[in-house]
PDB file of C-alpha atoms in Angstrom:
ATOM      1  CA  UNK A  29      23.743 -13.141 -21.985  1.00 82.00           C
ATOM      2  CA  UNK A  30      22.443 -16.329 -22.307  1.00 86.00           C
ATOM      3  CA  UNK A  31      22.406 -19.001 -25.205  1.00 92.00           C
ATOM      4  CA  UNK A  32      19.610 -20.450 -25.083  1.00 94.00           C
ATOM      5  CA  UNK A  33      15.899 -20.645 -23.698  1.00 95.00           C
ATOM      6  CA  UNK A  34      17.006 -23.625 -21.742  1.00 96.00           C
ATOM      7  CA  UNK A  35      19.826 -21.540 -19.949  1.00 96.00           C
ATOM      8  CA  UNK A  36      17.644 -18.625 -19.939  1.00 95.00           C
ATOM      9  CA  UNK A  37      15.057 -20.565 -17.782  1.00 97.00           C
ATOM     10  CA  UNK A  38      17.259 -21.746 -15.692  1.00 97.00           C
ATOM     11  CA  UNK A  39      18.866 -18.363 -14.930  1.00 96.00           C
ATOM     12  CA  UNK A  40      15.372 -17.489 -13.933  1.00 96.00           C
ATOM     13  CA  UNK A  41      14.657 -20.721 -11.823  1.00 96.00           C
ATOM     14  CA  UNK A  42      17.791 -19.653  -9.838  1.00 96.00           C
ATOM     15  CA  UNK A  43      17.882 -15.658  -9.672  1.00 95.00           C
ATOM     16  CA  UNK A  44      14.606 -14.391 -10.285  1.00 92.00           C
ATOM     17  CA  UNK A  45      12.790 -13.077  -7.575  1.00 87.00           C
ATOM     18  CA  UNK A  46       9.684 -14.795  -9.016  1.00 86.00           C
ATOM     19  CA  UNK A  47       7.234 -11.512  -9.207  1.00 86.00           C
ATOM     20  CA  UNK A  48       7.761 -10.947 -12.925  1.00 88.00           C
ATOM     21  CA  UNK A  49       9.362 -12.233 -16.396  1.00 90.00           C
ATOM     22  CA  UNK A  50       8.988 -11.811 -19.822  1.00 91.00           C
ATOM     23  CA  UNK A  51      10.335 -13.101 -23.109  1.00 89.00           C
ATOM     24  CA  UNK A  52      10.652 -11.256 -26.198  1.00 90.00           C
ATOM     25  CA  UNK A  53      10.473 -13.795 -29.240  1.00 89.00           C
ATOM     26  CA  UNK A  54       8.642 -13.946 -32.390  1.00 91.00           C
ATOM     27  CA  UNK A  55       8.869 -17.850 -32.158  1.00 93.00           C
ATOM     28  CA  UNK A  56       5.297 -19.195 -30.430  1.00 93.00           C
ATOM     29  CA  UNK A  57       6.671 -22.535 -29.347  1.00 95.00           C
ATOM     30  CA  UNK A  58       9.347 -20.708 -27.667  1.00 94.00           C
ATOM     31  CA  UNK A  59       6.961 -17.923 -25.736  1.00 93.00           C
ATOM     32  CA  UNK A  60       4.311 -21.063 -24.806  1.00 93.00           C
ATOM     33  CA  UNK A  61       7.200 -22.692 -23.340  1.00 94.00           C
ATOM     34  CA  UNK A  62       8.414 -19.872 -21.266  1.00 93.00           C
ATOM     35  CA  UNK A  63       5.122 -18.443 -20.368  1.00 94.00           C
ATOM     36  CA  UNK A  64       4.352 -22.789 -19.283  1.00 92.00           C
ATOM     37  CA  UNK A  65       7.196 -23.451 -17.617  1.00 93.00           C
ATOM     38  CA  UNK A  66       8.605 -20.021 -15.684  1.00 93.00           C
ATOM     39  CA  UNK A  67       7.520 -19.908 -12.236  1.00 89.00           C
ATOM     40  CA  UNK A  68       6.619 -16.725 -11.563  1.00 88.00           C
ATOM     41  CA  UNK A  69       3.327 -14.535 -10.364  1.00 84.00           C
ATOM     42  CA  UNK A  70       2.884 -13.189 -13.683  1.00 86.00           C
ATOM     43  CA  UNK A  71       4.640 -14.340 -17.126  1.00 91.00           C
ATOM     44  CA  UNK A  72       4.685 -12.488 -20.250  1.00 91.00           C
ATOM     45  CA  UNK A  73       5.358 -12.219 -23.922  1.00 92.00           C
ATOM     46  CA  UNK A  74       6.959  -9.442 -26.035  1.00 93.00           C
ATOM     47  CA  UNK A  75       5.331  -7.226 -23.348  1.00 90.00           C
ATOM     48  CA  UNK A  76       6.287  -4.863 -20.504  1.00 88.00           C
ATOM     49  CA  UNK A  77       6.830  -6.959 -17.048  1.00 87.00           C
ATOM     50  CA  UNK A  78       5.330  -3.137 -15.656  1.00 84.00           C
ATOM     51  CA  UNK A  79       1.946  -4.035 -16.284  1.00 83.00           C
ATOM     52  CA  UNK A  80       2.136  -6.840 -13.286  1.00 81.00           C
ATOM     53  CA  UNK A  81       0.087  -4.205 -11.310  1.00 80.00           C
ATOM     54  CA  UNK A  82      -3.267  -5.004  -9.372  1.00 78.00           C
ATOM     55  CA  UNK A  83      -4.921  -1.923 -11.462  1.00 77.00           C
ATOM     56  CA  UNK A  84      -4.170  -3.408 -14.850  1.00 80.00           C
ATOM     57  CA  UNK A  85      -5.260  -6.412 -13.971  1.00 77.00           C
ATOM     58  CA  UNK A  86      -9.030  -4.670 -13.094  1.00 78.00           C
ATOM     59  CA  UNK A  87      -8.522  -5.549  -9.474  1.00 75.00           C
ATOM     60  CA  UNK A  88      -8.646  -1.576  -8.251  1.00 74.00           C
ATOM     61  CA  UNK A  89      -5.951  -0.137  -6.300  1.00 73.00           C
ATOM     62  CA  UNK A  90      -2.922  -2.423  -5.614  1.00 75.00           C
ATOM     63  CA  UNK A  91      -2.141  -2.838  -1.845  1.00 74.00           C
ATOM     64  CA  UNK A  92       0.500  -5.347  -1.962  1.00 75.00           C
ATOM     65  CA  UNK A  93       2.523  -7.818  -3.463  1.00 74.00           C
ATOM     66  CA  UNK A  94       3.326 -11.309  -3.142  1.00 72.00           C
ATOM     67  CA  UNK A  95       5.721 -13.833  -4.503  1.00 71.00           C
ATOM     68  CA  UNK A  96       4.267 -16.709  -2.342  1.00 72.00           C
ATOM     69  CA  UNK A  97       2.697 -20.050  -3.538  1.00 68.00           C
ATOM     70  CA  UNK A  98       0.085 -20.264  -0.540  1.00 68.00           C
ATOM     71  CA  UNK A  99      -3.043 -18.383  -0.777  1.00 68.00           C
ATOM     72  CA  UNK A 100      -2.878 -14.748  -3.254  1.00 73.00           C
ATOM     73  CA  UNK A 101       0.340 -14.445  -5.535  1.00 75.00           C
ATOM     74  CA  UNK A 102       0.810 -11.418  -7.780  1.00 77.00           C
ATOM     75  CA  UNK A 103      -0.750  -7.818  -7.467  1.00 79.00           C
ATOM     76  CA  UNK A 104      -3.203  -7.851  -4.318  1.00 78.00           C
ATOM     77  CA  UNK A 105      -6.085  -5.879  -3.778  1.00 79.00           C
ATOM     78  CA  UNK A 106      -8.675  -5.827  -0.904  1.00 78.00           C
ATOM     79  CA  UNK A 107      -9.926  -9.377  -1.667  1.00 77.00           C
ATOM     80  CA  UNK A 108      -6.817 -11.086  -1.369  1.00 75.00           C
ATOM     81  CA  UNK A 109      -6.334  -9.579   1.767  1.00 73.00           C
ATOM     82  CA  UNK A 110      -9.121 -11.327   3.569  1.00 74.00           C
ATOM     83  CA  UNK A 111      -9.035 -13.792   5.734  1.00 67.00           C
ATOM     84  CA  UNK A 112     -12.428 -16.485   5.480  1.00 66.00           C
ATOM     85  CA  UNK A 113     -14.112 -17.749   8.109  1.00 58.00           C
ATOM     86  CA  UNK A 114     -16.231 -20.911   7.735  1.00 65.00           C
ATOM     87  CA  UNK A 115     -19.263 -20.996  10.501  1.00 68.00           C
ATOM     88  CA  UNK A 116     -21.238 -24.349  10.985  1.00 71.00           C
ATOM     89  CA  UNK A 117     -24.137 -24.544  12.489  1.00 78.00           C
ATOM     90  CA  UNK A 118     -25.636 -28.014  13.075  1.00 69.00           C
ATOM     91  CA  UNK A 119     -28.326 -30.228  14.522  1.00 77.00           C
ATOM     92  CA  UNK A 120     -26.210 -33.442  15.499  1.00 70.00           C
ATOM     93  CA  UNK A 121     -25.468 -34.198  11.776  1.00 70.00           C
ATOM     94  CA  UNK A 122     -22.046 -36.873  11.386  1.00 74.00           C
ATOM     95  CA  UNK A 123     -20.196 -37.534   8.482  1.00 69.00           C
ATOM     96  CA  UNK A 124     -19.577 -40.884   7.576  1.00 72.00           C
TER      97      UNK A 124
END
């Protein structure tokens, strides 16, 4: 139990696993705050943390999941899994 949003957040920030949270409130300010502020792949209000799934999202089947910050976060599908490659081809151009 917590008392407050503030402690609530917190007890996120330090425990969660950062994949999922929700917040189940009928007070707006409260839910834009949380949904702001909570660093997580997928935040949600007076809803199921469940539907953090690469097939409700519309992104087909799910391969994977990540809780990083660098490159896909959330529910994966194929896209997220590729890797780009830039190729140049040039004539002598510089930049300047």
């Amino acid at each position: 139990m917590v008392k407050d949003i503030d402690e609530a957040m917190e007890h996120i920030r330090r425990y969660g696993s950062q994949h999922s949270d929700a917040i189940v409130t009928g007070d707006a300010s409260a839910a834009e705050r949380f949904l702001r502020e909570v660093d997580s792949s997928a935040v949600f209000w007076n809803a199921s943390t469940r539907f953090n799934d690469g097939g409700q999202f519309g992104m087909g089947a799910e391969i994977g999941i990540s809780t990083d910050r660098i490159h896909a976060r959330g529910p994966m599908a194929l896209p997220e899994l590729t890797i780009y490659k830039y190729v140049v081809r040039g004539t002598g151009q510089t930049r300047e």
